[in-house]
Amino acid sequence: MRDFMPLPSLILPDRQLSLAPKVISTPRAYFWATPIILAFAILLLVWEAPGVIRDFQISQNPLVLENGNVQDGRCTTRKAIFTNCEARLVYAYKGQNYDTSVDIMFIDFHSGDYETGLVISADHPELATMSLGLDMLWNRIVTLTVFVILLGGMSLAILFLGLRIWRVNRQLRQPAKLIPVPVEITAFDRRRGLLSITYNDKIANDKTGRSAYTRMKDGQEPMIIGEANGKAVGLAVRHGNTALPVLLDSGLQRIGLTEDERTKALVPFTRQYKGDQNVPLLVEEPKKTVSIWKLLRVFVGTLLLIVVGLFGFWLWYVTSSSTQFQSPGMDINNLMPAPLNKWGCDQLKKRFGQDRAPFGCVADDYTSWK
């Protein structure tokens, strides 16, 4: 490998020139990565936020029940720091019996067992949790917030990059002055007669550091002009003040030139290629990649499993649960749209109408059914 050595300059007519449409492409991953990451953020929020909100409500007026029973308590630690604890809480308060389950997640470097008790809200006795949940409340709030912001931020970043590509393609529709610049080709893939290339604007004097993605077909190859840092260097042009440079093909078909102008512009490069047999070409074997359709099927299947799982758990809770005070069943039911929430509460009332109403079905007196 050798360092990039500038080749003869690309000499273009002294006028504004147009470029072929869609020379900046949107990576296919953008179309499935964004909804998947966003789905994970929403799932995490839906699954953990109700428990955090419940425990925050309890923390406003907590009441420790010494005679409360914490059953089947279990904590599991993953990746050394991610801890998930769950337990069944059975207790009686003011003549009413309660039986519910709780699940909490937090980050901790603790090793060994945890000690915990049963705490309820003195204002809403149907809300119960482990004392460990209150001890780790701010840890849980921060953990949930950070993960939701990170996942949501990644989704927004991908969306922003997609909008940038859309804006650049709109700007490229109008002729403008073209300024040749070298770009580093960071990745490429040949598949089904299509050459997909990722390149980075970090070699030119006025480099931006931004990456772009393009596709070439019908036998087109990029204009390769050298090597730098073990990677091929391609020739691109800046179109006016657009945000991304456009990688040129070896025949300059992407620029709106006359045949005579194109022939003259290619002369210096034709001579260089004839005189220098070491000019690199993109000849490596493409890496095996997963089909976009397979990834799409995996995404759709995962999303359906999540939706069906949550809906199925809710149906089981409102129609078959042995107790109305079951978490996260209460939390999911409370988050359901009004018609579904009403139907769910009606099903619970048929079986537990003689007892206190659970969270999500309780009336303004915090005791009777709504």
Short mmCIF file of C-alpha atoms in Angstrom, two decimals:
data_model
loop_
_atom_site.label_atom_id
_atom_site.label_comp_id
_atom_site.label_asym_id
_atom_site.label_seq_id
_atom_site.Cartn_x
_atom_site.Cartn_y
_atom_site.Cartn_z
CA MET A 1 0.00 0.00 0.00
CA ARG A 2 1.17 3.53 -0.70
CA ASP A 3 0.08 6.99 0.41
CA PHE A 4 -2.27 9.01 -1.71
CA MET A 5 -0.45 10.92 -4.45
CA PRO A 6 -2.47 13.60 -6.25
CA LEU A 7 -3.18 12.78 -9.88
CA PRO A 8 -3.78 15.26 -12.69
CA SER A 9 -6.61 17.67 -11.84
CA LEU A 10 -10.07 17.14 -13.19
CA ILE A 11 -10.58 19.96 -15.68
CA LEU A 12 -14.24 20.86 -16.08
CA PRO A 13 -15.94 23.53 -18.21
CA ASP A 14 -16.14 26.94 -16.54
CA ARG A 15 -19.89 26.84 -16.02
CA GLN A 16 -22.49 25.39 -13.72
CA LEU A 17 -22.96 21.67 -14.26
CA SER A 18 -25.71 19.27 -13.32
CA LEU A 19 -25.34 15.81 -11.78
CA ALA A 20 -27.27 12.61 -12.39
CA PRO A 21 -30.27 12.08 -10.06
CA LYS A 22 -29.99 10.00 -6.87
CA VAL A 23 -26.20 9.89 -6.86
CA ILE A 24 -26.36 10.08 -3.06
CA SER A 25 -28.21 7.00 -1.79
CA THR A 26 -29.87 6.23 1.52
CA PRO A 27 -28.42 3.09 3.17
CA ARG A 28 -31.04 0.36 3.35
CA ALA A 29 -30.25 -0.12 7.03
CA TYR A 30 -31.81 3.30 7.73
CA PHE A 31 -35.23 1.96 6.78
CA TRP A 32 -35.23 -0.90 9.28
CA ALA A 33 -32.77 0.26 11.97
CA THR A 34 -34.79 3.36 12.84
CA PRO A 35 -38.09 1.57 13.64
CA ILE A 36 -36.31 -1.29 15.43
CA ILE A 37 -34.32 1.02 17.72
CA LEU A 38 -37.39 3.17 18.29
CA ALA A 39 -39.45 0.04 19.07
CA PHE A 40 -36.90 -1.00 21.71
CA ALA A 41 -37.04 2.47 23.26
CA ILE A 42 -40.85 2.36 23.37
CA LEU A 43 -40.87 -1.21 24.71
CA LEU A 44 -38.44 -0.28 27.49
CA LEU A 45 -40.53 2.77 28.33
CA VAL A 46 -43.82 0.83 28.36
CA TRP A 47 -42.37 -2.06 30.35
CA GLU A 48 -40.40 -0.14 33.00
CA ALA A 49 -42.01 3.30 33.28
CA PRO A 50 -45.27 2.12 34.94
CA GLY A 51 -43.30 0.41 37.72
CA VAL A 52 -41.11 3.47 38.23
CA ILE A 53 -44.18 5.73 38.33
CA ARG A 54 -45.87 3.35 40.79
CA ASP A 55 -42.88 3.35 43.12
CA PHE A 56 -42.54 7.11 42.84
CA GLN A 57 -46.18 7.41 43.97
CA ILE A 58 -45.49 5.04 46.86
CA SER A 59 -42.40 7.04 47.84
CA GLN A 60 -44.55 10.13 48.43
CA ASN A 61 -46.23 8.46 51.44
CA PRO A 62 -44.69 5.02 52.02
CA LEU A 63 -45.88 2.61 54.66
CA VAL A 64 -43.77 -0.41 55.61
CA LEU A 65 -45.84 -3.49 56.40
CA GLU A 66 -44.01 -5.64 58.91
CA ASN A 67 -46.50 -8.47 58.43
CA GLY A 68 -46.31 -8.33 54.64
CA ASN A 69 -45.13 -11.44 52.84
CA VAL A 70 -42.55 -11.26 50.04
CA GLN A 71 -42.78 -14.55 48.15
CA ASP A 72 -40.70 -16.10 45.34
CA GLY A 73 -38.24 -13.20 45.43
CA ARG A 74 -35.49 -13.52 42.85
CA CYS A 75 -32.81 -11.21 41.44
CA THR A 76 -30.91 -11.93 38.22
CA THR A 77 -27.77 -10.03 37.18
CA ARG A 78 -26.75 -9.84 33.52
CA LYS A 79 -23.55 -8.40 32.03
CA ALA A 80 -22.26 -7.97 35.61
CA ILE A 81 -24.29 -4.79 36.31
CA PHE A 82 -27.85 -5.12 34.93
CA THR A 83 -30.03 -6.46 37.75
CA ASN A 84 -33.65 -7.51 37.49
CA CYS A 85 -35.62 -8.39 40.63
CA GLU A 86 -39.11 -9.83 40.86
CA ALA A 87 -41.32 -11.03 43.68
CA ARG A 88 -44.90 -11.78 44.68
CA LEU A 89 -46.27 -9.52 47.40
CA VAL A 90 -49.07 -10.81 49.64
CA TYR A 91 -50.44 -8.53 52.37
CA ALA A 92 -53.53 -7.34 54.22
CA TYR A 93 -54.39 -3.75 55.02
CA LYS A 94 -57.50 -2.43 56.79
CA GLY A 95 -59.32 -5.69 56.37
CA GLN A 96 -58.54 -6.04 52.66
CA ASN A 97 -56.32 -8.75 51.20
CA TYR A 98 -53.92 -7.98 48.36
CA ASP A 99 -51.80 -10.21 46.14
CA THR A 100 -49.62 -8.63 43.47
CA SER A 101 -46.33 -9.11 41.64
CA VAL A 102 -43.60 -6.55 41.02
CA ASP A 103 -40.62 -6.42 38.69
CA ILE A 104 -37.84 -3.84 38.92
CA MET A 105 -34.65 -3.22 36.92
CA PHE A 106 -31.59 -1.23 37.95
CA ILE A 107 -27.81 -1.04 37.52
CA ASP A 108 -25.69 -2.21 40.44
CA PHE A 109 -22.23 -3.69 41.04
CA HIS A 110 -23.55 -5.58 44.06
CA SER A 111 -22.66 -9.24 44.55
CA GLY A 112 -24.58 -11.57 46.80
CA ASP A 113 -28.15 -11.47 48.05
CA TYR A 114 -30.44 -8.49 48.51
CA GLU A 115 -32.58 -7.90 51.59
CA THR A 116 -35.99 -6.34 51.05
CA GLY A 117 -39.33 -5.74 52.71
CA LEU A 118 -42.84 -4.84 51.61
CA VAL A 119 -43.89 -1.22 51.26
CA ILE A 120 -47.28 0.16 50.21
CA SER A 121 -48.67 3.61 49.55
CA ALA A 122 -50.61 4.85 52.56
CA ASP A 123 -52.79 6.85 50.13
CA HIS A 124 -53.27 4.03 47.61
CA PRO A 125 -52.88 0.72 49.46
CA GLU A 126 -53.36 -1.25 46.24
CA LEU A 127 -49.94 0.05 45.16
CA ALA A 128 -47.18 -2.10 46.66
CA THR A 129 -43.50 -2.64 46.01
CA MET A 130 -40.32 -4.00 47.54
CA SER A 131 -38.29 -1.67 49.74
CA LEU A 132 -35.41 -2.46 47.37
CA GLY A 133 -37.43 -0.76 44.60
CA LEU A 134 -37.59 2.43 46.65
CA ASP A 135 -33.92 2.21 47.65
CA MET A 136 -33.01 2.01 43.96
CA LEU A 137 -35.70 4.42 42.77
CA TRP A 138 -33.39 7.17 41.50
CA ASN A 139 -31.05 4.55 40.07
CA ARG A 140 -34.03 3.16 38.12
CA ILE A 141 -35.19 6.61 37.03
CA VAL A 142 -31.71 7.53 35.75
CA THR A 143 -31.20 4.12 34.09
CA LEU A 144 -34.56 4.27 32.30
CA THR A 145 -34.02 7.89 31.26
CA VAL A 146 -30.50 7.26 29.91
CA PHE A 147 -31.50 4.19 27.89
CA VAL A 148 -34.62 5.82 26.45
CA ILE A 149 -32.64 8.95 25.53
CA LEU A 150 -29.82 6.90 23.97
CA LEU A 151 -32.14 4.69 21.92
CA GLY A 152 -34.43 7.58 21.02
CA GLY A 153 -31.39 9.73 20.19
CA MET A 154 -30.02 7.04 17.87
CA SER A 155 -33.36 6.91 16.06
CA LEU A 156 -33.43 10.69 15.70
CA ALA A 157 -29.80 10.74 14.51
CA ILE A 158 -30.54 8.20 11.77
CA LEU A 159 -33.65 10.18 10.83
CA PHE A 160 -31.57 13.38 10.67
CA LEU A 161 -29.00 11.72 8.40
CA GLY A 162 -31.80 10.47 6.16
CA LEU A 163 -33.25 13.99 5.93
CA ARG A 164 -29.79 15.35 5.08
CA ILE A 165 -29.50 12.89 2.19
CA TRP A 166 -32.97 13.88 0.98
CA ARG A 167 -32.03 17.58 1.14
CA VAL A 168 -28.73 17.01 -0.70
CA ASN A 169 -30.51 15.12 -3.49
CA ARG A 170 -32.94 18.01 -3.84
CA GLN A 171 -30.06 20.50 -4.11
CA LEU A 172 -28.31 18.33 -6.70
CA ARG A 173 -31.23 18.80 -9.09
CA GLN A 174 -30.01 22.33 -9.85
CA PRO A 175 -26.76 23.00 -11.80
CA ALA A 176 -23.88 24.47 -9.77
CA LYS A 177 -20.11 24.87 -9.82
CA LEU A 178 -18.34 21.58 -9.20
CA ILE A 179 -15.15 21.41 -7.14
CA PRO A 180 -13.11 18.15 -7.37
CA VAL A 181 -12.05 16.62 -4.02
CA PRO A 182 -10.50 13.26 -3.01
CA VAL A 183 -12.53 10.99 -0.71
CA GLU A 184 -11.62 7.83 1.15
CA ILE A 185 -13.60 4.73 0.20
CA THR A 186 -14.32 2.96 3.48
CA ALA A 187 -16.53 0.06 2.35
CA PHE A 188 -18.12 -1.43 -0.74
CA ASP A 189 -20.26 -4.39 -1.73
CA ARG A 190 -21.00 -5.95 -5.12
CA ARG A 191 -24.34 -7.68 -5.28
CA ARG A 192 -26.66 -8.52 -8.17
CA GLY A 193 -24.95 -6.19 -10.62
CA LEU A 194 -25.01 -3.31 -8.12
CA LEU A 195 -21.94 -1.73 -6.55
CA SER A 196 -22.68 -0.09 -3.20
CA ILE A 197 -19.98 2.24 -1.85
CA THR A 198 -19.49 4.10 1.42
CA TYR A 199 -16.97 6.93 1.33
CA ASN A 200 -15.67 9.50 3.80
CA ASP A 201 -14.81 13.16 3.22
CA LYS A 202 -11.64 13.32 5.34
CA ILE A 203 -8.79 13.75 2.87
CA ALA A 204 -9.48 17.11 1.20
CA ASN A 205 -8.11 20.32 2.69
CA ASP A 206 -11.64 21.50 3.43
CA LYS A 207 -12.74 18.08 4.70
CA THR A 208 -16.00 17.78 6.63
CA GLY A 209 -15.52 14.29 8.04
CA ARG A 210 -18.98 13.28 6.83
CA SER A 211 -19.73 9.92 5.27
CA ALA A 212 -21.91 9.31 2.23
CA TYR A 213 -23.30 6.30 0.45
CA THR A 214 -23.85 5.72 -3.25
CA ARG A 215 -24.80 2.94 -5.65
CA MET A 216 -23.43 2.34 -9.14
CA LYS A 217 -24.91 -0.04 -11.72
CA ASP A 218 -24.64 -1.06 -15.38
CA GLY A 219 -20.93 -1.81 -15.05
CA GLN A 220 -20.01 1.59 -13.59
CA GLU A 221 -16.90 1.83 -11.40
CA PRO A 222 -15.78 4.70 -9.17
CA MET A 223 -12.98 6.99 -10.31
CA ILE A 224 -10.07 5.64 -8.22
CA ILE A 225 -7.07 7.97 -8.05
CA GLY A 226 -4.81 6.43 -5.40
CA GLU A 227 -4.53 4.98 -1.93
CA ALA A 228 -4.30 6.45 1.58
CA ASN A 229 -3.95 4.58 4.87
CA GLY A 230 -4.49 1.28 3.09
CA LYS A 231 -7.79 2.37 1.54
CA ALA A 232 -8.66 3.35 -2.00
CA VAL A 233 -9.10 7.05 -2.72
CA GLY A 234 -11.85 8.09 -5.09
CA LEU A 235 -12.49 11.34 -6.93
CA ALA A 236 -15.61 13.25 -5.91
CA VAL A 237 -16.99 16.74 -6.50
CA ARG A 238 -18.62 19.28 -4.24
CA HIS A 239 -21.80 20.65 -5.76
CA GLY A 240 -22.07 24.28 -4.71
CA ASN A 241 -22.49 24.35 -0.94
CA THR A 242 -24.25 21.00 -0.49
CA ALA A 243 -23.41 19.02 2.64
CA LEU A 244 -22.06 15.88 0.96
CA PRO A 245 -19.62 15.37 -1.94
CA VAL A 246 -20.65 13.19 -4.89
CA LEU A 247 -18.38 10.26 -5.83
CA LEU A 248 -17.68 10.20 -9.59
CA ASP A 249 -17.69 7.18 -11.84
CA SER A 250 -14.67 6.32 -13.98
CA GLY A 251 -16.45 7.43 -17.17
CA LEU A 252 -17.72 10.74 -15.68
CA GLN A 253 -21.25 9.76 -16.68
CA ARG A 254 -22.58 11.31 -13.48
CA ILE A 255 -21.73 14.82 -14.67
CA GLY A 256 -23.86 16.56 -17.27
CA LEU A 257 -21.13 17.02 -19.92
CA THR A 258 -21.15 16.87 -23.69
CA GLU A 259 -19.30 13.92 -25.18
CA ASP A 260 -16.47 16.21 -26.32
CA GLU A 261 -16.18 17.78 -22.82
CA ARG A 262 -16.23 14.36 -21.20
CA THR A 263 -13.50 13.02 -23.51
CA LYS A 264 -11.24 16.00 -22.79
CA ALA A 265 -11.81 15.72 -19.04
CA LEU A 266 -10.86 12.03 -19.08
CA VAL A 267 -7.61 12.46 -21.04
CA PRO A 268 -5.29 13.12 -18.04
CA PHE A 269 -6.74 10.14 -16.15
CA THR A 270 -6.50 7.84 -19.15
CA ARG A 271 -2.82 8.65 -19.46
CA GLN A 272 -2.29 8.13 -15.74
CA TYR A 273 -3.96 4.73 -15.76
CA LYS A 274 -1.85 3.66 -18.73
CA GLY A 275 1.35 4.87 -17.11
CA ASP A 276 0.66 3.61 -13.60
CA GLN A 277 -0.45 0.01 -13.34
CA ASN A 278 -0.57 0.27 -9.51
CA VAL A 279 -3.66 2.46 -9.38
CA PRO A 280 -5.93 0.42 -7.07
CA LEU A 281 -9.24 -0.99 -8.13
CA LEU A 282 -12.17 -2.24 -6.09
CA VAL A 283 -11.58 -5.90 -6.80
CA GLU A 284 -11.91 -7.53 -3.36
CA GLU A 285 -14.55 -10.18 -2.91
CA PRO A 286 -17.69 -8.76 -1.35
CA LYS A 287 -18.48 -9.70 2.22
CA LYS A 288 -21.50 -11.82 2.85
CA THR A 289 -24.35 -9.75 4.18
CA VAL A 290 -27.82 -10.56 5.41
CA SER A 291 -30.59 -9.96 2.89
CA ILE A 292 -32.60 -6.78 3.53
CA TRP A 293 -35.77 -8.83 3.10
CA LYS A 294 -34.65 -11.25 5.78
CA LEU A 295 -33.86 -8.36 8.13
CA LEU A 296 -37.24 -6.83 7.35
CA ARG A 297 -38.96 -10.12 8.15
CA VAL A 298 -37.04 -10.38 11.42
CA PHE A 299 -38.04 -6.82 12.34
CA VAL A 300 -41.70 -7.33 11.48
CA GLY A 301 -41.73 -10.67 13.28
CA THR A 302 -40.10 -9.18 16.39
CA LEU A 303 -42.52 -6.27 16.41
CA LEU A 304 -45.49 -8.61 16.05
CA LEU A 305 -44.19 -10.82 18.85
CA ILE A 306 -43.88 -7.81 21.14
CA VAL A 307 -47.36 -6.54 20.32
CA VAL A 308 -48.95 -10.00 20.53
CA GLY A 309 -47.05 -10.76 23.75
CA LEU A 310 -48.16 -7.57 25.50
CA PHE A 311 -51.74 -7.91 24.25
CA GLY A 312 -51.83 -11.59 25.19
CA PHE A 313 -50.49 -10.88 28.68
CA TRP A 314 -53.14 -8.17 29.12
CA LEU A 315 -55.91 -10.55 27.99
CA TRP A 316 -54.67 -13.21 30.42
CA TYR A 317 -54.59 -10.66 33.25
CA VAL A 318 -58.13 -9.32 32.76
CA THR A 319 -59.72 -12.72 32.03
CA SER A 320 -57.71 -15.37 33.91
CA SER A 321 -55.38 -13.87 36.53
CA SER A 322 -55.89 -15.26 40.05
CA THR A 323 -55.69 -11.75 41.49
CA GLN A 324 -56.64 -8.29 40.28
CA PHE A 325 -53.53 -6.88 41.96
CA GLN A 326 -51.07 -8.28 39.44
CA SER A 327 -48.19 -6.18 38.15
CA PRO A 328 -47.40 -5.43 35.34
CA GLY A 329 -50.95 -6.44 34.40
CA MET A 330 -52.41 -3.45 36.27
CA ASP A 331 -49.90 -1.13 34.61
CA ILE A 332 -50.59 -2.42 31.10
CA ASN A 333 -54.35 -2.23 31.63
CA ASN A 334 -54.00 1.35 32.88
CA LEU A 335 -52.10 2.28 29.68
CA MET A 336 -54.70 0.76 27.36
CA PRO A 337 -56.99 3.06 25.31
CA ALA A 338 -60.20 3.97 27.17
CA PRO A 339 -62.48 1.41 25.43
CA LEU A 340 -60.06 -1.48 26.05
CA ASN A 341 -59.36 -0.31 29.60
CA LYS A 342 -63.12 -0.20 30.31
CA TRP A 343 -63.62 -3.67 28.86
CA GLY A 344 -60.69 -5.01 30.85
CA CYS A 345 -61.96 -3.49 34.07
CA ASP A 346 -65.41 -4.97 33.41
CA GLN A 347 -63.85 -8.44 33.07
CA LEU A 348 -61.93 -7.98 36.32
CA LYS A 349 -65.02 -6.66 38.09
CA LYS A 350 -66.99 -9.78 37.12
CA ARG A 351 -64.49 -11.90 39.05
CA PHE A 352 -63.30 -9.55 41.78
CA GLY A 353 -66.17 -7.08 42.11
CA GLN A 354 -66.62 -7.94 45.79
CA ASP A 355 -63.03 -6.88 46.49
CA ARG A 356 -61.15 -3.59 46.10
CA ALA A 357 -60.49 -2.29 42.61
CA PRO A 358 -56.90 -2.52 41.30
CA PHE A 359 -54.81 0.33 39.95
CA GLY A 360 -56.19 1.29 36.54
CA CYS A 361 -59.77 0.41 37.46
CA VAL A 362 -60.14 2.36 40.69
CA ALA A 363 -62.60 5.24 41.06
CA ASP A 364 -61.91 8.65 42.57
CA ASP A 365 -62.29 7.28 46.11
CA TYR A 366 -59.31 4.96 45.43
CA THR A 367 -61.35 2.01 46.65
CA SER A 368 -64.41 1.24 44.54
CA TRP A 369 -64.54 0.26 40.87
CA LYS A 370 -64.88 2.99 38.29
#
